[in-house]
Amino acid sequence: MRIDRIELFHVAMPLIAPWRTAYGEDATIHSVLCRMSSGSVDGWGESSPLAAPCYSPEWAGGVFAVIRDWFGPALLGKDISSGEQLQRTLDLFKGNSFAKAALDTAWWSLHSRRTGIPLHEALGARRDCVPVGDGFGVMDSVEDLLHAVAASVQAGFPRIKLKFRPGWDLPVMTITPASAVNPINTTQLFTVTVTQGGEPVIG
C-alpha cells in the first residue's frame, strides 16, 4: 500500500472541567490528528501527549514537528504492507513513541478502509466491544469526587481510576464501593495512579 499523502492537525479540545494530577492541571487536551492517504482512501490516527512535556518527554507541538520534518518524509511514497514494516521503517529514529503511534494508528485505519476488514479484526481481536472504565483527577473536594464516582458506578463502569497527589491521597482513600453506591453493596474495582507525584519508600 503506497503512502501518497500525510496531513497533520494540531488540535486543542477544551475539557468540561480541568484535569488535575500530581504534575499540574490541563484545561485542554492537545492532540495531533494524522490523515494518511493511499489513492482516494484516507485513514485517520491520533496521538494525545498533552500540551507540555510534563506527563512524558513528548508534547503535541513536538509530535507535530517530528512527524512533519522526519517521520512523514520517511514514509511518503513508500509501499508499506504491514504495521511491522511501518515500525521497521521508523526504527532509524529513536524514541518518540507518541509520534510513531499517530502514524501507526493512521496506517491501520487506512489498511482497514482499503481492505474492507473491520479494524478490530485486522488487529486480531475476536470481539467487537471491550469493557471500559472511568477516571477522575483531583477535584475541589472529596464530596465532589464521591458524587462523580457514584454516577459512574451507577452508569455501569466496571473500573474506576483515581489520581493521587500530595494532599489528595489519604482523604481519597475513604472512598469505597459501598460509599460510592450506598445503599447498594457491590464489588467495584478501583485503581490508583500518582503520575510522578509519589516517592518510593525504602525500608
Short mmCIF file of C-alpha atoms in Angstrom, two decimals:
data_model
loop_
_atom_site.label_atom_id
_atom_site.label_comp_id
_atom_site.label_asym_id
_atom_site.label_seq_id
_atom_site.Cartn_x
_atom_site.Cartn_y
_atom_site.Cartn_z
CA MET A 1 0.00 0.00 0.00
CA ARG A 2 1.65 3.20 -1.20
CA ILE A 3 1.58 6.15 1.19
CA ASP A 4 0.68 9.11 -1.02
CA ARG A 5 -0.16 11.85 1.49
CA ILE A 6 0.20 12.59 5.18
CA GLU A 7 -1.64 15.56 6.69
CA LEU A 8 -1.29 16.72 10.28
CA PHE A 9 -3.61 18.73 12.51
CA HIS A 10 -2.65 20.05 15.95
CA VAL A 11 -5.92 20.42 17.86
CA ALA A 12 -6.82 21.52 21.39
CA MET A 13 -10.06 20.20 22.87
CA PRO A 14 -11.41 22.15 25.87
CA LEU A 15 -12.41 19.95 28.79
CA ILE A 16 -15.66 20.27 30.72
CA ALA A 17 -13.54 20.51 33.88
CA PRO A 18 -9.76 20.80 34.31
CA TRP A 19 -7.85 17.52 34.58
CA ARG A 20 -5.68 17.85 37.68
CA THR A 21 -2.90 15.44 38.55
CA ALA A 22 0.33 15.43 40.54
CA TYR A 23 2.25 17.30 37.84
CA GLY A 24 -0.27 20.08 37.24
CA GLU A 25 -3.53 20.92 35.52
CA ASP A 26 -4.78 20.70 31.94
CA ALA A 27 -7.82 22.69 30.81
CA THR A 28 -7.49 21.43 27.23
CA ILE A 29 -6.25 18.19 25.69
CA HIS A 30 -3.71 18.81 22.93
CA SER A 31 -3.62 16.13 20.27
CA VAL A 32 -2.16 15.55 16.84
CA LEU A 33 -4.51 14.08 14.24
CA CYS A 34 -2.95 12.36 11.25
CA ARG A 35 -4.71 11.73 7.94
CA MET A 36 -2.82 9.18 5.83
CA SER A 37 -3.92 8.61 2.24
CA SER A 38 -3.35 5.99 -0.41
CA GLY A 39 -5.01 6.94 -3.66
CA SER A 40 -8.51 8.14 -2.84
CA VAL A 41 -8.73 6.31 0.50
CA ASP A 42 -7.95 8.00 3.82
CA GLY A 43 -7.16 6.66 7.27
CA TRP A 44 -7.00 8.61 10.50
CA GLY A 45 -4.70 8.33 13.51
CA GLU A 46 -4.38 10.28 16.73
CA SER A 47 -1.81 10.88 19.43
CA SER A 48 -2.50 12.84 22.61
CA PRO A 49 0.71 13.61 24.51
CA LEU A 50 -0.74 16.83 26.04
CA ALA A 51 0.49 20.40 25.61
CA ALA A 52 3.73 20.28 27.61
CA PRO A 53 6.36 17.56 28.25
CA CYS A 54 5.23 17.01 31.84
CA TYR A 55 3.40 13.69 31.56
CA SER A 56 6.04 12.29 29.20
CA PRO A 57 9.09 13.63 27.33
CA GLU A 58 6.86 14.26 24.30
CA TRP A 59 4.33 17.04 23.73
CA ALA A 60 1.84 17.82 20.97
CA GLY A 61 3.91 20.53 19.30
CA GLY A 62 6.94 18.25 19.27
CA VAL A 63 4.94 15.31 17.89
CA PHE A 64 3.64 17.54 15.10
CA ALA A 65 7.15 18.76 14.25
CA VAL A 66 8.89 15.39 14.32
CA ILE A 67 6.27 13.80 12.04
CA ARG A 68 6.35 16.80 9.69
CA ASP A 69 10.14 17.00 9.49
CA TRP A 70 11.27 13.38 9.87
CA PHE A 71 8.75 10.56 10.16
CA GLY A 72 6.38 11.71 7.42
CA PRO A 73 9.09 12.17 4.76
CA ALA A 74 10.48 8.73 5.67
CA LEU A 75 7.13 7.12 4.77
CA LEU A 76 5.87 9.21 1.85
CA GLY A 77 5.98 7.42 -1.49
CA LYS A 78 6.83 4.07 0.07
CA ASP A 79 4.82 0.86 -0.18
CA ILE A 80 4.05 -0.16 3.39
CA SER A 81 2.43 -3.58 3.52
CA SER A 82 2.15 -4.09 7.29
CA GLY A 83 2.25 -2.34 10.62
CA GLU A 84 5.51 -4.13 11.33
CA GLN A 85 7.06 -2.72 8.15
CA LEU A 86 5.97 0.77 9.15
CA GLN A 87 7.68 0.38 12.52
CA ARG A 88 10.83 -1.01 10.91
CA THR A 89 10.94 1.98 8.58
CA LEU A 90 10.83 4.29 11.59
CA ASP A 91 13.35 2.27 13.63
CA LEU A 92 16.10 4.64 12.49
CA PHE A 93 14.56 7.28 14.76
CA LYS A 94 14.97 6.78 18.50
CA GLY A 95 12.11 7.16 20.96
CA ASN A 96 9.18 9.43 20.07
CA SER A 97 6.58 6.75 20.76
CA PHE A 98 3.66 9.20 20.67
CA ALA A 99 4.68 10.44 17.22
CA LYS A 100 5.09 6.90 15.91
CA ALA A 101 1.71 5.95 17.38
CA ALA A 102 -0.07 8.65 15.35
CA LEU A 103 1.31 7.16 12.13
CA ASP A 104 0.78 3.57 13.24
CA THR A 105 -2.90 4.09 14.06
CA ALA A 106 -3.39 6.03 10.81
CA TRP A 107 -1.84 3.16 8.81
CA TRP A 108 -4.10 0.56 10.44
CA SER A 109 -7.16 2.74 9.81
CA LEU A 110 -6.13 3.15 6.16
CA HIS A 111 -5.46 -0.58 5.81
CA SER A 112 -8.90 -1.37 7.25
CA ARG A 113 -10.66 1.01 4.86
CA ARG A 114 -8.79 -0.23 1.79
CA THR A 115 -9.35 -3.91 2.50
CA GLY A 116 -12.84 -3.67 3.98
CA ILE A 117 -11.68 -5.65 7.02
CA PRO A 118 -13.07 -4.23 10.28
CA LEU A 119 -10.25 -2.66 12.25
CA HIS A 120 -10.70 -4.86 15.31
CA GLU A 121 -10.44 -7.97 13.11
CA ALA A 122 -7.36 -6.62 11.31
CA LEU A 123 -5.73 -6.21 14.72
CA GLY A 124 -6.57 -9.80 15.66
CA ALA A 125 -9.46 -9.18 18.05
CA ARG A 126 -12.20 -11.78 18.44
CA ARG A 127 -14.85 -9.46 19.85
CA ASP A 128 -16.22 -6.12 18.71
CA CYS A 129 -16.54 -4.41 22.10
CA VAL A 130 -14.37 -4.04 25.20
CA PRO A 131 -15.16 -3.02 28.78
CA VAL A 132 -14.01 0.49 29.66
CA GLY A 133 -13.52 2.35 32.90
CA ASP A 134 -13.88 5.92 34.08
CA GLY A 135 -11.21 8.13 35.61
CA PHE A 136 -11.11 11.17 37.86
CA GLY A 137 -8.37 13.65 38.61
CA VAL A 138 -8.03 15.92 41.62
CA MET A 139 -11.30 17.72 42.38
CA ASP A 140 -12.30 20.63 44.60
CA SER A 141 -13.49 18.31 47.38
CA VAL A 142 -13.82 14.65 48.28
CA GLU A 143 -17.59 15.15 48.23
CA ASP A 144 -17.44 16.24 44.57
CA LEU A 145 -15.35 13.18 43.77
CA LEU A 146 -17.74 10.90 45.63
CA HIS A 147 -20.71 12.17 43.62
CA ALA A 148 -18.81 11.74 40.35
CA VAL A 149 -17.71 8.20 41.23
CA ALA A 150 -21.23 7.27 42.28
CA ALA A 151 -22.62 8.43 38.93
CA SER A 152 -20.05 6.35 37.04
CA VAL A 153 -20.70 3.25 39.14
CA GLN A 154 -24.44 3.64 38.64
CA ALA A 155 -23.81 4.01 34.89
CA GLY A 156 -22.18 0.59 34.91
CA PHE A 157 -18.47 1.33 34.56
CA PRO A 158 -16.67 -1.78 35.88
CA ARG A 159 -13.46 0.06 36.80
CA ILE A 160 -12.76 3.46 38.36
CA LYS A 161 -9.32 5.11 38.23
CA LEU A 162 -8.38 7.79 40.76
CA LYS A 163 -5.47 10.22 40.60
CA PHE A 164 -3.41 10.90 43.73
CA ARG A 165 -1.07 13.76 44.54
CA PRO A 166 0.35 15.07 47.83
CA GLY A 167 -2.57 16.24 49.95
CA TRP A 168 -5.05 14.38 47.75
CA ASP A 169 -4.25 10.85 48.82
CA LEU A 170 -5.30 9.78 52.31
CA PRO A 171 -8.64 11.68 52.13
CA VAL A 172 -9.45 9.97 48.84
CA MET A 173 -8.77 6.56 50.34
CA THR A 174 -12.02 6.94 52.29
CA ILE A 175 -13.88 6.25 49.05
CA THR A 176 -15.11 2.67 48.94
CA PRO A 177 -17.55 0.85 46.69
CA ALA A 178 -20.14 0.97 49.47
CA SER A 179 -19.79 4.73 50.00
CA ALA A 180 -19.88 5.37 46.26
CA VAL A 181 -23.11 3.48 45.64
CA ASN A 182 -24.77 3.50 49.05
CA PRO A 183 -27.03 1.72 49.86
CA ILE A 184 -26.04 -0.81 47.18
CA ASN A 185 -23.32 -3.17 48.34
CA THR A 186 -21.20 -4.12 45.34
CA THR A 187 -17.68 -5.09 44.42
CA GLN A 188 -16.14 -2.30 42.37
CA LEU A 189 -12.60 -2.28 41.03
CA PHE A 190 -10.64 0.86 41.92
CA THR A 191 -7.17 1.66 40.62
CA VAL A 192 -4.91 4.50 41.72
CA THR A 193 -2.12 6.29 39.86
CA VAL A 194 0.16 9.03 41.16
CA THR A 195 1.60 10.25 37.82
CA GLN A 196 5.03 11.27 39.11
CA GLY A 197 3.55 12.53 42.37
CA GLY A 198 4.82 9.85 44.74
CA GLU A 199 8.15 9.00 46.30
CA PRO A 200 9.49 5.48 46.88
CA VAL A 201 9.52 4.26 50.46
CA ILE A 202 12.62 2.27 51.36
CA GLY A 203 12.81 0.14 54.45
#
